Amino acid sequence: MVHGGHKCYCLRPCKVLQDMANTFSSQLHHLIESELAAGEYASADELLLEAVQLLAERNQRRRELRQEIQIGRDQLDRGEGIELESDEALKALLEQIETEADAELAAEEKSE
């Protein structure tokens, strides 16, 4: 169905598209339509559900990172930090952290 010069891919074309047009900015509306036209989503509802789920996951990860940062700050305040003697020691520690993070990410990707 064509509305306002562009093709609508919504399951409930008229009502959903009108609601979207009234609710979303034209930039967001065009982005949604573009994603629907690419064919990866069957409906605007499906697309928006995935977008909101991804946003919720990102926000949860941010909360977790803030908690981890606070734990680190608290440890430093208690004098539990690691004192490094040289740039080489710092480099080695950062490489170890990167290796561990890569391993965690690979494990997460495998489980998905």
XYZ file of N, CA, C and O in Angstrom:
448
model
N 0.848 -1.184 0.000
C 0.000 0.000 0.000
C 0.891 1.242 0.000
O 1.934 1.254 0.624
N 0.476 2.293 -0.678
C 1.263 3.518 -0.740
C 0.555 4.606 0.050
O -0.627 4.840 -0.101
N 1.322 5.241 0.949
C 0.809 6.347 1.765
C 1.761 7.513 1.632
O 2.952 7.365 1.852
N 1.269 8.655 1.310
C 2.095 9.867 1.279
C 3.335 9.739 0.413
O 4.370 10.261 0.752
N 3.255 8.977 -0.663
C 4.377 8.878 -1.574
C 5.378 7.791 -1.247
O 6.378 7.635 -1.922
N 5.150 7.011 -0.175
C 6.069 5.913 0.122
C 5.276 4.647 0.415
O 4.118 4.686 0.790
N 5.937 3.522 0.204
C 5.287 2.229 0.374
C 5.208 1.863 1.848
O 6.166 2.061 2.598
N 4.088 1.324 2.275
C 3.876 0.928 3.657
C 4.012 -0.586 3.774
O 3.423 -1.328 3.007
N 4.788 -1.041 4.769
C 5.002 -2.466 4.988
C 4.358 -2.946 6.282
O 4.653 -4.021 6.762
N 3.507 -2.163 6.856
C 2.876 -2.513 8.118
C 1.834 -3.599 7.907
O 1.213 -3.691 6.852
N 1.615 -4.421 8.950
C 0.585 -5.456 8.859
C -0.804 -4.833 8.846
O -1.703 -5.321 8.194
N -0.973 -3.775 9.613
C -2.229 -3.040 9.651
C -1.972 -1.678 9.034
O -1.851 -0.686 9.735
N -1.857 -1.619 7.710
C -1.293 -0.456 7.032
C -1.828 0.905 7.455
O -1.058 1.729 7.900
N -3.077 1.129 7.315
C -3.571 2.496 7.514
C -3.424 2.961 8.955
O -2.830 4.000 9.208
N -3.931 2.212 9.910
C -3.932 2.627 11.306
C -2.516 2.734 11.857
O -2.152 3.732 12.464
N -1.699 1.736 11.632
C -0.344 1.750 12.169
C 0.462 2.885 11.565
O 1.139 3.620 12.266
N 0.402 3.040 10.264
C 1.168 4.089 9.604
C 0.696 5.468 10.065
O 1.507 6.348 10.313
N -0.608 5.660 10.193
C -1.114 6.953 10.657
C -0.652 7.224 12.083
O -0.224 8.332 12.401
N -0.709 6.193 12.940
C -0.252 6.367 14.319
C 1.235 6.705 14.353
O 1.678 7.566 15.092
N 2.017 6.006 13.528
C 3.445 6.271 13.470
C 3.703 7.686 12.979
O 4.543 8.398 13.542
N 3.017 8.070 11.950
C 3.219 9.406 11.382
C 2.892 10.481 12.410
O 3.547 11.517 12.456
N 1.892 10.247 13.218
C 1.502 11.223 14.230
C 2.442 11.211 15.428
O 2.587 12.212 16.117
N 3.080 10.068 15.704
C 3.891 9.913 16.893
C 5.365 10.186 16.652
O 6.028 10.815 17.460
N 5.900 9.726 15.548
C 7.328 9.792 15.288
C 7.689 10.972 14.398
O 6.905 11.427 13.592
N 8.920 11.407 14.537
C 9.423 12.443 13.641
C 9.530 11.855 12.242
O 9.578 10.640 12.059
N 9.606 12.715 11.256
C 9.709 12.218 9.888
C 11.014 11.453 9.687
O 11.056 10.466 8.955
N 12.080 11.868 10.360
C 13.359 11.159 10.245
C 13.232 9.727 10.762
O 13.674 8.786 10.109
N 12.601 9.560 11.914
C 12.415 8.225 12.473
C 11.471 7.410 11.604
O 11.703 6.226 11.346
N 10.432 8.035 11.135
C 9.464 7.351 10.273
C 10.164 6.818 9.013
O 9.978 5.665 8.628
N 11.006 7.623 8.400
C 11.709 7.198 7.190
C 12.707 6.087 7.503
O 12.890 5.171 6.696
N 13.337 6.156 8.659
C 14.266 5.111 9.057
C 13.519 3.784 9.233
O 13.969 2.731 8.762
N 12.372 3.820 9.863
C 11.556 2.613 10.040
C 11.131 2.067 8.682
O 11.264 0.873 8.405
N 10.650 2.926 7.833
C 10.222 2.493 6.504
C 11.389 1.898 5.713
O 11.236 0.898 5.015
N 12.556 2.493 5.834
C 13.738 1.993 5.142
C 14.103 0.598 5.625
O 14.417 -0.293 4.828
N 14.067 0.400 6.930
C 14.374 -0.920 7.491
C 13.336 -1.950 7.053
O 13.676 -3.088 6.731
N 12.082 -1.564 7.025
C 11.030 -2.483 6.576
C 11.203 -2.826 5.109
O 11.043 -3.981 4.704
N 11.570 -1.847 4.320
C 11.763 -2.082 2.887
C 12.935 -3.024 2.624
O 12.954 -3.741 1.630
N 13.927 -3.034 3.521
C 15.081 -3.924 3.368
C 14.681 -5.385 3.543
O 15.410 -6.277 3.124
N 13.526 -5.619 4.146
C 12.981 -6.966 4.203
C 13.356 -7.819 5.399
O 12.971 -8.984 5.458
N 14.071 -7.289 6.373
C 14.446 -8.109 7.530
C 13.346 -8.193 8.579
O 13.411 -9.042 9.463
N 12.379 -7.327 8.495
C 11.286 -7.307 9.461
C 9.962 -7.390 8.721
O 9.774 -6.752 7.696
N 9.037 -8.164 9.291
C 7.736 -8.343 8.663
C 6.796 -7.182 8.955
O 5.842 -6.962 8.214
N 7.049 -6.462 10.032
C 6.149 -5.376 10.410
C 6.894 -4.335 11.229
O 7.981 -4.591 11.754
N 6.273 -3.183 11.346
C 6.834 -2.127 12.181
C 6.862 -2.578 13.634
O 7.809 -2.274 14.370
N 5.855 -3.330 14.066
C 5.822 -3.843 15.433
C 7.047 -4.705 15.719
O 7.689 -4.568 16.757
N 7.380 -5.596 14.799
C 8.544 -6.481 14.966
C 9.829 -5.662 15.047
O 10.693 -5.905 15.895
N 9.969 -4.707 14.162
C 11.155 -3.855 14.134
C 11.295 -3.068 15.428
O 12.367 -3.032 16.044
N 10.222 -2.435 15.865
C 10.268 -1.622 17.070
C 10.491 -2.472 18.316
O 11.192 -2.050 19.241
N 9.927 -3.684 18.347
C 10.141 -4.575 19.476
C 11.619 -4.908 19.602
O 12.201 -4.825 20.691
N 12.242 -5.265 18.487
C 13.670 -5.573 18.536
C 14.487 -4.344 18.935
O 15.429 -4.446 19.726
N 14.142 -3.194 18.412
C 14.869 -1.969 18.747
C 14.781 -1.664 20.235
O 15.786 -1.336 20.876
N 13.601 -1.807 20.805
C 13.420 -1.523 22.226
C 14.136 -2.574 23.077
O 14.739 -2.247 24.106
N 14.115 -3.830 22.642
C 14.835 -4.875 23.374
C 16.339 -4.600 23.376
O 17.002 -4.745 24.408
N 16.881 -4.209 22.226
C 18.305 -3.888 22.150
C 18.647 -2.683 23.028
O 19.694 -2.659 23.684
N 17.770 -1.701 23.041
C 17.979 -0.538 23.892
C 17.967 -0.939 25.368
O 18.814 -0.497 26.146
N 17.038 -1.803 25.745
C 16.968 -2.268 27.132
C 18.242 -3.031 27.505
O 18.784 -2.854 28.612
N 18.740 -3.863 26.604
C 19.989 -4.600 26.851
C 21.160 -3.634 27.025
O 21.995 -3.802 27.917
N 21.233 -2.626 26.152
C 22.313 -1.641 26.243
C 22.247 -0.891 27.563
O 23.258 -0.694 28.237
N 21.045 -0.478 27.959
C 20.887 0.249 29.210
C 21.254 -0.621 30.405
O 21.863 -0.137 31.374
N 20.894 -1.898 30.356
C 21.249 -2.825 31.435
C 22.770 -2.952 31.529
O 23.343 -2.922 32.622
N 23.427 -3.073 30.392
C 24.889 -3.181 30.393
C 25.527 -1.912 30.941
O 26.502 -1.973 31.691
N 24.970 -0.756 30.617
C 25.485 0.500 31.173
C 25.356 0.516 32.693
O 26.266 0.948 33.395
N 24.201 0.054 33.202
C 24.011 -0.005 34.655
C 25.046 -0.933 35.286
O 25.626 -0.622 36.329
N 25.279 -2.085 34.650
C 26.268 -3.028 35.162
C 27.664 -2.409 35.162
O 28.415 -2.583 36.127
N 28.016 -1.719 34.087
C 29.331 -1.078 34.014
C 29.480 -0.004 35.088
O 30.546 0.113 35.716
N 28.432 0.777 35.315
C 28.492 1.794 36.369
C 28.719 1.149 37.732
O 29.480 1.663 38.555
N 28.040 0.012 37.973
C 28.233 -0.706 39.232
C 29.674 -1.206 39.355
O 30.289 -1.096 40.422
N 30.208 -1.751 38.260
C 31.586 -2.246 38.277
C 32.574 -1.113 38.501
O 33.562 -1.267 39.235
N 32.324 0.031 37.883
C 33.186 1.204 38.086
C 33.138 1.635 39.543
O 34.178 1.938 40.149
N 31.945 1.637 40.126
C 31.826 2.038 41.530
C 32.556 1.065 42.438
O 33.215 1.474 43.403
N 32.495 -0.220 42.130
C 33.230 -1.215 42.915
C 34.725 -0.901 42.858
O 35.419 -0.925 43.879
N 35.220 -0.598 41.656
C 36.630 -0.247 41.500
C 37.000 0.998 42.274
O 38.063 1.059 42.918
N 36.147 1.999 42.233
C 36.414 3.234 42.987
C 36.457 2.960 44.482
O 37.316 3.481 45.204
N 35.512 2.149 44.935
C 35.482 1.794 46.360
C 36.748 1.045 46.760
O 37.317 1.287 47.834
N 37.214 0.142 45.889
C 38.443 -0.598 46.168
C 39.636 0.356 46.248
O 40.485 0.218 47.139
N 39.695 1.301 45.329
C 40.789 2.274 45.367
C 40.742 3.109 46.640
O 41.784 3.378 47.262
N 39.535 3.501 47.035
C 39.377 4.280 48.268
C 39.865 3.496 49.483
O 40.352 4.081 50.456
N 39.747 2.169 49.448
C 40.201 1.324 50.552
C 41.677 0.947 50.422
O 42.198 0.171 51.216
N 42.323 1.452 49.378
C 43.740 1.167 49.186
C 44.013 -0.190 48.548
O 45.104 -0.734 48.675
N 43.030 -0.729 47.856
C 43.168 -2.057 47.270
C 43.610 -2.026 45.810
O 43.537 -3.030 45.118
N 44.097 -0.904 45.356
C 44.508 -0.780 43.961
C 45.821 -1.498 43.694
O 46.548 -1.888 44.613
N 46.121 -1.684 42.426
C 47.378 -2.304 42.016
C 48.352 -1.187 41.682
O 48.078 -0.349 40.824
N 49.476 -1.186 42.366
C 50.491 -0.174 42.089
C 51.444 -0.737 41.037
O 52.012 -1.810 41.209
N 51.577 -0.014 39.961
C 52.432 -0.456 38.864
C 53.719 0.353 38.875
O 53.697 1.577 39.040
N 54.829 -0.322 38.668
C 56.141 0.308 38.758
C 56.621 0.922 37.455
O 57.529 1.739 37.453
N 56.037 0.489 36.323
C 56.561 0.965 35.044
C 55.482 0.963 33.974
O 54.416 0.371 34.143
N 55.808 1.603 32.872
C 54.913 1.585 31.710
C 54.752 0.171 31.176
O 53.683 -0.206 30.714
N 55.826 -0.615 31.263
C 55.767 -2.002 30.783
C 54.795 -2.816 31.619
O 54.059 -3.660 31.099
N 54.787 -2.583 32.912
C 53.864 -3.298 33.793
C 52.421 -2.922 33.470
O 51.531 -3.780 33.456
N 52.193 -1.645 33.193
C 50.859 -1.193 32.801
C 50.449 -1.848 31.492
O 49.326 -2.346 31.351
N 51.359 -1.865 30.538
C 51.077 -2.475 29.239
C 50.734 -3.960 29.397
O 49.778 -4.453 28.805
N 51.477 -4.655 30.215
C 51.221 -6.086 30.445
C 49.851 -6.297 31.087
O 49.108 -7.211 30.706
N 49.507 -5.454 32.054
C 48.207 -5.565 32.712
C 47.079 -5.308 31.725
O 46.090 -6.044 31.679
N 47.234 -4.278 30.908
C 46.198 -3.966 29.920
C 46.043 -5.083 28.896
O 44.923 -5.414 28.491
N 47.144 -5.685 28.492
C 47.079 -6.820 27.563
C 46.365 -8.007 28.194
O 45.571 -8.690 27.548
N 46.634 -8.252 29.479
C 45.958 -9.338 30.195
C 44.457 -9.075 30.265
O 43.644 -9.966 30.014
N 44.081 -7.849 30.581
C 42.659 -7.482 30.659
C 41.999 -7.648 29.293
O 40.898 -8.190 29.186
N 42.681 -7.207 28.247
C 42.138 -7.325 26.892
C 41.949 -8.786 26.509
O 40.923 -9.159 25.936
N 42.908 -9.629 26.828
C 42.808 -11.059 26.527
C 41.624 -11.673 27.254
O 40.845 -12.449 26.676
N 41.465 -11.339 28.527
C 40.341 -11.861 29.312
C 39.005 -11.361 28.753
O 38.036 -12.121 28.667
N 38.946 -10.085 28.369
C 37.711 -9.521 27.809
C 37.373 -10.187 26.482
O 36.205 -10.509 26.227
N 38.383 -10.409 25.640
C 38.151 -11.100 24.366
C 37.595 -12.499 24.592
O 36.696 -12.943 23.881
N 38.136 -13.196 25.580
C 37.668 -14.549 25.888
C 36.222 -14.519 26.378
O 35.406 -15.367 25.988
N 35.880 -13.545 27.205
C 34.498 -13.409 27.685
C 33.540 -13.121 26.539
O 32.455 -13.703 26.458
N 33.936 -12.216 25.639
C 33.085 -11.888 24.489
C 32.899 -13.103 23.583
O 31.791 -13.362 23.105
N 33.960 -13.854 23.351
C 33.862 -15.046 22.513
C 32.926 -16.065 23.152
O 32.116 -16.692 22.453
N 32.993 -16.214 24.457
C 32.097 -17.150 25.158
C 30.642 -16.701 25.065
O 29.744 -17.519 24.850
N 30.415 -15.387 25.185
C 29.053 -14.853 25.068
C 28.504 -15.078 23.672
O 27.343 -15.461 23.506
N 29.322 -14.815 22.657
C 28.885 -14.991 21.268
C 28.584 -16.454 20.976
O 27.650 -16.760 20.252
N 29.360 -17.350 21.562
C 29.146 -18.779 21.360
C 27.822 -19.229 21.967
O 27.137 -20.081 21.408
N 27.458 -18.641 23.110
C 26.237 -19.045 23.796
C 24.972 -18.486 23.150
O 23.881 -18.928 23.438
N 25.122 -17.511 22.260
C 23.948 -16.888 21.629
C 23.489 -17.668 20.469
O 23.435 -18.414 19.830
